JSON list of C-alpha atoms and ligand atoms in Angstrom, two decimals:
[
{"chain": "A", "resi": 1, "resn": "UNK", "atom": "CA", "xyz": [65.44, 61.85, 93.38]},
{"chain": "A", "resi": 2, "resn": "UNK", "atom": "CA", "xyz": [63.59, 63.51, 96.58]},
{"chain": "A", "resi": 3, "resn": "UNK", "atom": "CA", "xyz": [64.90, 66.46, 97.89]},
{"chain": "A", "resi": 4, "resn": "UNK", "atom": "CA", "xyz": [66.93, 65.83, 101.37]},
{"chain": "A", "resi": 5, "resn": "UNK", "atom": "CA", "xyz": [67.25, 69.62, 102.28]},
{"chain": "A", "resi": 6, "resn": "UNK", "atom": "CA", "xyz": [64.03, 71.55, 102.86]},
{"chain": "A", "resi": 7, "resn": "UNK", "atom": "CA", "xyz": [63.05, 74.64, 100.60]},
{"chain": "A", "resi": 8, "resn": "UNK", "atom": "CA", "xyz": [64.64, 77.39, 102.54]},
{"chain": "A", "resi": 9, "resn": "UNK", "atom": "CA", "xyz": [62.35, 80.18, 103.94]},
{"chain": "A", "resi": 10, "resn": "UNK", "atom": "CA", "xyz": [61.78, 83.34, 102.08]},
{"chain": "A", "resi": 11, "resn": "UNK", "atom": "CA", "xyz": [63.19, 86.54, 103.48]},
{"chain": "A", "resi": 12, "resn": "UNK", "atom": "CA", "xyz": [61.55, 88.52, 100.63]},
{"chain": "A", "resi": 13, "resn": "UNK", "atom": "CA", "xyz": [58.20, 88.51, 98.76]},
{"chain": "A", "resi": 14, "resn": "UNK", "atom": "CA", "xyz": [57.06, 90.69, 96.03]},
{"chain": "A", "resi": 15, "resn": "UNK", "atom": "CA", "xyz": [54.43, 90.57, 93.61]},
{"chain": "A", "resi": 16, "resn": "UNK", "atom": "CA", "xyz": [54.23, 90.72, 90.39]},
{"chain": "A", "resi": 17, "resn": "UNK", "atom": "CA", "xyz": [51.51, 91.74, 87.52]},
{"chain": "A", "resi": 18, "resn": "UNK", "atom": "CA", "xyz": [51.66, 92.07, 83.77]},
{"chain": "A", "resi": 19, "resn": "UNK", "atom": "CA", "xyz": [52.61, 94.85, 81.96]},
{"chain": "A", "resi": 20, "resn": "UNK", "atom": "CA", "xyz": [50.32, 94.27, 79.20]},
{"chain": "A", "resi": 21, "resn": "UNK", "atom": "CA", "xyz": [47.35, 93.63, 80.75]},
{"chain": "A", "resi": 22, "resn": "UNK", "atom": "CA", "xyz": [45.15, 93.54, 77.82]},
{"chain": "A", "resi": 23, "resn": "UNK", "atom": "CA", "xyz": [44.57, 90.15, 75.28]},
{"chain": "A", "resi": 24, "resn": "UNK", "atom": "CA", "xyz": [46.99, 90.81, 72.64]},
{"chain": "A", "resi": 25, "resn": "UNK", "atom": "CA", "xyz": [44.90, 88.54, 70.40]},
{"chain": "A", "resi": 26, "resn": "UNK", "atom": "CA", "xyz": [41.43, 90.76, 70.62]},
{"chain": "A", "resi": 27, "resn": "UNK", "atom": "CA", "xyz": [42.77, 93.92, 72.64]},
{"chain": "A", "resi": 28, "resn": "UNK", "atom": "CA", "xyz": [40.08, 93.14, 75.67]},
{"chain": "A", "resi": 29, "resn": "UNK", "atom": "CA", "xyz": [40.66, 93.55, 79.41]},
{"chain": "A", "resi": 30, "resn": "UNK", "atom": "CA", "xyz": [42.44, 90.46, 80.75]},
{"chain": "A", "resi": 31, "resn": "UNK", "atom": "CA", "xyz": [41.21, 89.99, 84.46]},
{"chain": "A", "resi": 32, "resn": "UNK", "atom": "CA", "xyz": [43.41, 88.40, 86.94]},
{"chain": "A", "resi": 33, "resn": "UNK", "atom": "CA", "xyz": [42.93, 84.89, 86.98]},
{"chain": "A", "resi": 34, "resn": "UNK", "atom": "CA", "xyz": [44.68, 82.96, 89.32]},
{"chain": "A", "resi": 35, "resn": "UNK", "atom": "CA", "xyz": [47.93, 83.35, 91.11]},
{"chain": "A", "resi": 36, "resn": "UNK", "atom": "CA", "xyz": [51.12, 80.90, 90.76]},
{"chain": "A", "resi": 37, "resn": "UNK", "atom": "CA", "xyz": [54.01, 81.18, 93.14]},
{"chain": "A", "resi": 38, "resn": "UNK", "atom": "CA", "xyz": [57.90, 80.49, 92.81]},
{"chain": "A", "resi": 39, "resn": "UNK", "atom": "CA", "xyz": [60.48, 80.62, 95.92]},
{"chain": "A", "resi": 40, "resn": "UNK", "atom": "CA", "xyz": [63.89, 81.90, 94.08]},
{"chain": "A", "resi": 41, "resn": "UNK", "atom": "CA", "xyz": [67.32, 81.36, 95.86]},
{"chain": "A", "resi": 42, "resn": "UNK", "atom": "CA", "xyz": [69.31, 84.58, 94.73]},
{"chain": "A", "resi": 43, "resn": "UNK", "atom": "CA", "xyz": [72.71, 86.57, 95.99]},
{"chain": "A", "resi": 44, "resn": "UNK", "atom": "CA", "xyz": [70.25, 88.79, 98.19]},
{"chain": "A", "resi": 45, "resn": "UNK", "atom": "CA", "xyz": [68.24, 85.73, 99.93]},
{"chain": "A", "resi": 46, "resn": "UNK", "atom": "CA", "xyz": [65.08, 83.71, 99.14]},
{"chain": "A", "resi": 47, "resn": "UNK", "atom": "CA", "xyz": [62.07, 85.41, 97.25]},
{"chain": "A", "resi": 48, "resn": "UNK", "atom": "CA", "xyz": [58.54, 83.70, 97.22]},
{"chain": "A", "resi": 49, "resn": "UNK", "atom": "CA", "xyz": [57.43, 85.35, 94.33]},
{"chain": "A", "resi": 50, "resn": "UNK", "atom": "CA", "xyz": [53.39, 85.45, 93.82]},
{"chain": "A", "resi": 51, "resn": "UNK", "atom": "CA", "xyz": [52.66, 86.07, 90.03]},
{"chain": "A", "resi": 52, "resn": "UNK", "atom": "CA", "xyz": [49.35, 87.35, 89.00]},
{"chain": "A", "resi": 53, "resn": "UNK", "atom": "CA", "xyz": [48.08, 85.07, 85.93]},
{"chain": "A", "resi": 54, "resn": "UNK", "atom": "CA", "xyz": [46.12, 86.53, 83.65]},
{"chain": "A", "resi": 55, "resn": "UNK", "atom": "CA", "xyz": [43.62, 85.02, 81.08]},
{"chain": "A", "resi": 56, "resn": "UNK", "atom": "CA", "xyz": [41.45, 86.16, 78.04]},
{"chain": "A", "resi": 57, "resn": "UNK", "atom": "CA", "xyz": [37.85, 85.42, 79.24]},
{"chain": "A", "resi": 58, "resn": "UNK", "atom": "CA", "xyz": [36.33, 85.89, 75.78]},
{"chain": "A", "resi": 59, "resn": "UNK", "atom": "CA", "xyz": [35.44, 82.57, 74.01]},
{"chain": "A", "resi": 60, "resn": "UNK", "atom": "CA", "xyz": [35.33, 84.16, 70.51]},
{"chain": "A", "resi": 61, "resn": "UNK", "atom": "CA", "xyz": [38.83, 85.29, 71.17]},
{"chain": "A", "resi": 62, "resn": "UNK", "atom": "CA", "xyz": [41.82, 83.19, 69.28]},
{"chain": "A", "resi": 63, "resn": "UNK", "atom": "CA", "xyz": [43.52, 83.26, 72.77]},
{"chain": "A", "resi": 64, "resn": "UNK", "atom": "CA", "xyz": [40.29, 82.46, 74.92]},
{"chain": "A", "resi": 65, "resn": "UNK", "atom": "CA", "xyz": [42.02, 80.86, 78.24]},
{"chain": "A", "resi": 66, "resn": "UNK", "atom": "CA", "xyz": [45.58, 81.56, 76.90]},
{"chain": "A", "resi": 67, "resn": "UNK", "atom": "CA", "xyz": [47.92, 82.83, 79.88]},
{"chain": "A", "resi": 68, "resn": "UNK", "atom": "CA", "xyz": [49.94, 85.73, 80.58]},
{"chain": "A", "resi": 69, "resn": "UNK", "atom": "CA", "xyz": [52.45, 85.75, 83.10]},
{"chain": "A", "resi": 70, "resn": "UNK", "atom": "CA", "xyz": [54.14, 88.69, 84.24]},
{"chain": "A", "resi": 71, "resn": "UNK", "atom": "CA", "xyz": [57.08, 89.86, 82.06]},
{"chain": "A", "resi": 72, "resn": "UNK", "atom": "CA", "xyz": [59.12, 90.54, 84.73]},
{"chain": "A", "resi": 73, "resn": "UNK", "atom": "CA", "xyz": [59.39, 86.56, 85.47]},
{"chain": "A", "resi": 74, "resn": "UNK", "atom": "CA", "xyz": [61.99, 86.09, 83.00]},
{"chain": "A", "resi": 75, "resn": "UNK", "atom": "CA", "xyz": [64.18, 88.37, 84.81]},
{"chain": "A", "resi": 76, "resn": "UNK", "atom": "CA", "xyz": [63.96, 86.26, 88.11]},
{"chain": "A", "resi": 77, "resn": "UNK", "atom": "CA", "xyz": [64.66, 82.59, 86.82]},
{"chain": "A", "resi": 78, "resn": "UNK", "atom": "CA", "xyz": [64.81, 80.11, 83.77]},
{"chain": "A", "resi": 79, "resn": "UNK", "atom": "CA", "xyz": [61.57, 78.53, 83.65]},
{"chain": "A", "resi": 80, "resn": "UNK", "atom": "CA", "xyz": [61.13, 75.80, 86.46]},
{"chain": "A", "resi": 81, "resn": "UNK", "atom": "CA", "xyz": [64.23, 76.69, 87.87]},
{"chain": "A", "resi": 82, "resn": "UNK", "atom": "CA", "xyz": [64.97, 78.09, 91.81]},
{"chain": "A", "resi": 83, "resn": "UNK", "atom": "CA", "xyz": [67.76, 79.60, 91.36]},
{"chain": "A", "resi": 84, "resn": "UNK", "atom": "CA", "xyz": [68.04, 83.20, 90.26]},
{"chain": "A", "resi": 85, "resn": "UNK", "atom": "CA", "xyz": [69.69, 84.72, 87.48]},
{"chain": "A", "resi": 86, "resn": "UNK", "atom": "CA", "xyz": [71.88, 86.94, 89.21]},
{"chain": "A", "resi": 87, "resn": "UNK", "atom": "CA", "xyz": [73.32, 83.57, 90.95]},
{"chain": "A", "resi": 88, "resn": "UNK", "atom": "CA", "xyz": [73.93, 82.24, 88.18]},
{"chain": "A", "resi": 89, "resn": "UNK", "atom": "CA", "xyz": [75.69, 84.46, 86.65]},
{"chain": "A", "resi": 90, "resn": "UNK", "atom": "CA", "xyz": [78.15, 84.65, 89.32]},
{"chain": "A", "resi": 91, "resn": "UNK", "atom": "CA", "xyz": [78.73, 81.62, 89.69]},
{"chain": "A", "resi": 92, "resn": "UNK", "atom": "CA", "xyz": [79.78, 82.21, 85.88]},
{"chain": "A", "resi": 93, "resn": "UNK", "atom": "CA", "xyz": [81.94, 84.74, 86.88]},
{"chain": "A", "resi": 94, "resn": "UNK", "atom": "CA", "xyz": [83.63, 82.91, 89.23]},
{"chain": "A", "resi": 95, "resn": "UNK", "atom": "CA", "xyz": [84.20, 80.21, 86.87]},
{"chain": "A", "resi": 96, "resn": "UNK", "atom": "CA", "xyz": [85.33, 81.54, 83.98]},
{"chain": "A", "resi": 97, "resn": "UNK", "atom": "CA", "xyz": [87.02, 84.89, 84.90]},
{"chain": "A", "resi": 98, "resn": "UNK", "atom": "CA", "xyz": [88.53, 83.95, 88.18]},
{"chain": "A", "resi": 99, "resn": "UNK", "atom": "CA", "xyz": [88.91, 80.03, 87.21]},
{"chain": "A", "resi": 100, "resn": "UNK", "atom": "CA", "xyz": [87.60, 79.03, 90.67]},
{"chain": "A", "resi": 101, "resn": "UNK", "atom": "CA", "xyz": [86.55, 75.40, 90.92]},
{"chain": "A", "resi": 102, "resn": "UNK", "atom": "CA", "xyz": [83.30, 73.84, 91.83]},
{"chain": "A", "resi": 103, "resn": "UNK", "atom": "CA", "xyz": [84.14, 73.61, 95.49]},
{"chain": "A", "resi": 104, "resn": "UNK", "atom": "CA", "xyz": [85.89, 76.96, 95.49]},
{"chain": "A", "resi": 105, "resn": "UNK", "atom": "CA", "xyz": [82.64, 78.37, 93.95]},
{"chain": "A", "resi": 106, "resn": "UNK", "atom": "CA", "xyz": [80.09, 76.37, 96.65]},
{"chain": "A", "resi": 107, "resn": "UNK", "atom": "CA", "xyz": [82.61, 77.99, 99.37]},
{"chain": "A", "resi": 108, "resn": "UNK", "atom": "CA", "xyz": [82.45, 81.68, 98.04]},
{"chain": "A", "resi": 109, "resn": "UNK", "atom": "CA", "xyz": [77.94, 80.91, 97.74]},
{"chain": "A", "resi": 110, "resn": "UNK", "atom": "CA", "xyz": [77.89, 79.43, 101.21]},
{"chain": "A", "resi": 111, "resn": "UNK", "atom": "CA", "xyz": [79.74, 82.35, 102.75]},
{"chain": "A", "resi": 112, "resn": "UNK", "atom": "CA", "xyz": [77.80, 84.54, 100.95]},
{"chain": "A", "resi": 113, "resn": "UNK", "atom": "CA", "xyz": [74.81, 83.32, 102.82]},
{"chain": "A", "resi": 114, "resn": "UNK", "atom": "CA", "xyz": [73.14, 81.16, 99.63]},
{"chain": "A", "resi": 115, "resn": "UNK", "atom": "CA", "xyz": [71.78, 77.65, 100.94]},
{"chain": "A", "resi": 116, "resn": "UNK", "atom": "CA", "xyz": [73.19, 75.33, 98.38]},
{"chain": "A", "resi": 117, "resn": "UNK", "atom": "CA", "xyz": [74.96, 71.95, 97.85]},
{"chain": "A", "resi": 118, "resn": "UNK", "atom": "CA", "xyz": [78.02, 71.17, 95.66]},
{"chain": "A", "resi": 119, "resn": "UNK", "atom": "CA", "xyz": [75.50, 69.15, 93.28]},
{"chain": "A", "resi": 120, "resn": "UNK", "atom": "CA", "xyz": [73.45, 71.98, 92.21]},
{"chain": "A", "resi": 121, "resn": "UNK", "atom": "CA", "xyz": [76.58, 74.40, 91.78]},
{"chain": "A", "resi": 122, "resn": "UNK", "atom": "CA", "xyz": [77.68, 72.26, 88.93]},
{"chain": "A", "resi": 123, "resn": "UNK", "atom": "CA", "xyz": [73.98, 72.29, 87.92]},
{"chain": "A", "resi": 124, "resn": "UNK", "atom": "CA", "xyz": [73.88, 76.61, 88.20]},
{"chain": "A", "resi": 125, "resn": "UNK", "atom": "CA", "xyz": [77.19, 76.18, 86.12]},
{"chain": "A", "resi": 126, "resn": "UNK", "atom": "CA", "xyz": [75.80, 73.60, 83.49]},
{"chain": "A", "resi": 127, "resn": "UNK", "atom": "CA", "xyz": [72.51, 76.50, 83.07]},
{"chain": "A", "resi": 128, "resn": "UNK", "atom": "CA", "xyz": [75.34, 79.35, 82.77]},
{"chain": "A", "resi": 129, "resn": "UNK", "atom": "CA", "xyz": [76.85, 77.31, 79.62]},
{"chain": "A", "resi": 130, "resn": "UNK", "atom": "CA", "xyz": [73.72, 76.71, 78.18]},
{"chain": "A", "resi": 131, "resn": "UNK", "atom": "CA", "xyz": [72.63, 80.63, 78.36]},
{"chain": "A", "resi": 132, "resn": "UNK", "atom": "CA", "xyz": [76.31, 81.62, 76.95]},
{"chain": "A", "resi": 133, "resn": "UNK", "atom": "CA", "xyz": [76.01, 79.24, 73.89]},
{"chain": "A", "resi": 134, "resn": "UNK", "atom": "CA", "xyz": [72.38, 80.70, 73.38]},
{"chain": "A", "resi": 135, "resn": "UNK", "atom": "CA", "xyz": [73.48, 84.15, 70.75]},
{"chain": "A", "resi": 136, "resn": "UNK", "atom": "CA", "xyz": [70.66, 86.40, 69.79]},
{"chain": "A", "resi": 137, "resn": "UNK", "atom": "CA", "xyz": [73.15, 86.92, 66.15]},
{"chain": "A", "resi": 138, "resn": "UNK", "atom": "CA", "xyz": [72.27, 83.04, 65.81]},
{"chain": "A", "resi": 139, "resn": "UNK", "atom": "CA", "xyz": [69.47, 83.73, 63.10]},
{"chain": "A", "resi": 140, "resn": "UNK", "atom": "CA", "xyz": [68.19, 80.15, 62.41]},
{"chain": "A", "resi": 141, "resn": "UNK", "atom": "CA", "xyz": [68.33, 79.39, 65.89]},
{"chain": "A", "resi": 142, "resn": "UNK", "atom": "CA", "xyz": [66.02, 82.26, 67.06]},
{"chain": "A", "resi": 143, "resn": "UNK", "atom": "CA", "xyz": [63.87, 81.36, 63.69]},
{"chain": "A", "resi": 144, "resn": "UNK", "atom": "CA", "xyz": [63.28, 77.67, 64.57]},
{"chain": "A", "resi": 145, "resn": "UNK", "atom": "CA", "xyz": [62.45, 78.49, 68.17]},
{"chain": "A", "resi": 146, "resn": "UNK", "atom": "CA", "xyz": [60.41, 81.75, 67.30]},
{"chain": "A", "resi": 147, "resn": "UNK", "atom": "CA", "xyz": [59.22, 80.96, 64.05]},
{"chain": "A", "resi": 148, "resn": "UNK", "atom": "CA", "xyz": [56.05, 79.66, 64.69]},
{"chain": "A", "resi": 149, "resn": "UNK", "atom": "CA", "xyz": [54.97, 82.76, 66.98]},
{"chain": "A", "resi": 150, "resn": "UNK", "atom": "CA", "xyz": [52.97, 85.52, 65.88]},
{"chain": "A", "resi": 151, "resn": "UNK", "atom": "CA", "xyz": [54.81, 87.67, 68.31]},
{"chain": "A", "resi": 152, "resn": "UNK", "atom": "CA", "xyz": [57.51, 88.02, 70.68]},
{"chain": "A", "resi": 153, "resn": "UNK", "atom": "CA", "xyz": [57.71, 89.69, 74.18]},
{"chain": "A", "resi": 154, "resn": "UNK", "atom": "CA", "xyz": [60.40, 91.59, 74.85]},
{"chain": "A", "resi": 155, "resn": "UNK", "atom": "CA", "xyz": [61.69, 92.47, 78.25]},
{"chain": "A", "resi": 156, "resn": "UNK", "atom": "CA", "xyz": [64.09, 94.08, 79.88]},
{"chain": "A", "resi": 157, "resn": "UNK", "atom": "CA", "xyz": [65.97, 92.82, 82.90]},
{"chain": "A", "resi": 158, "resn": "UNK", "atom": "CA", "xyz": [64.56, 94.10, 86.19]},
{"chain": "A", "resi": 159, "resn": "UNK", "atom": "CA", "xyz": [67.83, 96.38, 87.09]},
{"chain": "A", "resi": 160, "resn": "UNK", "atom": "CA", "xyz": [66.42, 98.36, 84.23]},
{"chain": "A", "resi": 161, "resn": "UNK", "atom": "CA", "xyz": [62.82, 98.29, 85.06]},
{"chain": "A", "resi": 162, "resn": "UNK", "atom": "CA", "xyz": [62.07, 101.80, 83.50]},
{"chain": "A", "resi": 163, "resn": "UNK", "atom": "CA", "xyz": [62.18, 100.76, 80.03]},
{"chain": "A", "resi": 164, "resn": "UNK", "atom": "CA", "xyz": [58.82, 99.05, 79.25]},
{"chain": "A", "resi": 165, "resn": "UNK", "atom": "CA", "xyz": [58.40, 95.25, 77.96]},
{"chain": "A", "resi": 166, "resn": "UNK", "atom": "CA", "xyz": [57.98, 95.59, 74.04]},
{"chain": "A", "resi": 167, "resn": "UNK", "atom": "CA", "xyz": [55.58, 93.03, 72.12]},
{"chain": "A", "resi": 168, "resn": "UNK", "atom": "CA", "xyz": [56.68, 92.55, 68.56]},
{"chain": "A", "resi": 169, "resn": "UNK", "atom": "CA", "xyz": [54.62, 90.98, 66.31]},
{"chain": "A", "resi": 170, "resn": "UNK", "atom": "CA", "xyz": [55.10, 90.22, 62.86]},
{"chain": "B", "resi": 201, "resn": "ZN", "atom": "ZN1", "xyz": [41.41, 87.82, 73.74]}
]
C-alpha cells in the first residue's frame, strides 16, 4: 500500500564509515565505494543517515565486490526499517512494564514529538516481540542463522561507542 503521509524531514544528519576498513577476506585497503542513505524516525527526531559503502576492488580476492557497511548501522535500525531502535524499545517499555495500550502508546510518541500513525505503533510493537524472542543462549538458533559464515561482526550499541566492533571468525 502507498504511503499517504510524506517522509518527515530530517533534523539531524551524520555520517557514518566502517570501522574495519580493510577486506577481511585478503587484508587490502577497501576504498569507499558508493554511499547509501536511510532517514530514521527516533525519540530525538529524524536522522538522514549517509553510510559510506565500502567494496574489495581486487578481483583475485574471495570477496571481490562484496560490501561493507558501517557497523554502527545496526545500532540505528533493523534492516529496511525507519524506525529507530531506541523507539522501539520504548514503545516496549511502555507496553510491557507500564501496560499502556496501542493508543495510549501512539499518544505518549505523538507528544513526544515522533510523527507516527496508530498502524505502525502496533508494527514498532510486533518488531519489539520479535527482538525479545530472539536469545543469544538460543544455540541452534544462532547456529542455523550463523552457521554458514566464516565470521561474525560484532558491535556494540552506539551509547557505548568506545568499545570497538570485534570480527570473529572461526
Ligand atoms: Zn579482498
Amino acid at each position: 500500500m502507498a504511503r499517504k503521509t510524506s517522509v518527515p524531514k530530517a533534523n539531524q544528519k551524520i555520517i557514518l564509515n566502517c570501522i574495519d576498513q580493510n577486506c577481511t577476506s585478503c587484508g587490502q585497503k577497501m576504498w569507499n565505494d558508493y554511499d547509501n542513505f536511510r532517514t530514521i524516525r527516533t525519540l530525538s527526531g529524524v536522522v538522514r543517515i549517509t553510510l559510506k559503502v565500502r567494496r574489495c576492488a581486487h578481483k583475485e580476492c574471495e570477496s571481490y565486490h562484496q560490501v561493507y557497511r558501517p557497523e554502527e548501522e545496526g545500532a540505528w535500525a533493523l534492516p529496511g526499517h525507519e524506525f529507530g531502535l531506541d523507539l522501539i524499545a520504548y514503545v516496549g517499555g511502555l507496553r510491557y512494564q507500564e501496560h499502556r495500550s496501542v493508543p495510549q502508546i501512539h499518544k505518549a510518541l505523538r507528544e513526544k514529538g515522533v510523527n507516527i500513525c496508530q498502524r505502525s505503533v502496533s508494527n514498532v510493537l510486533d518488531r519489539y516481540d520479535e527482538l525479545v524472542s530472539v536469545s543469544l543462549t538460543d544455540r541452534n538458533r544462532i547456529t542455523k542463522l550463523l552457521g554458514s559464515q566464516e565470521q561474525v561482526i560484532l558491535a556494540i550499541d552506539r551509547a557505548n561507542a568506545s568499545y570497538p566492533a570485534k570480527t570473529l571468525s572461526r
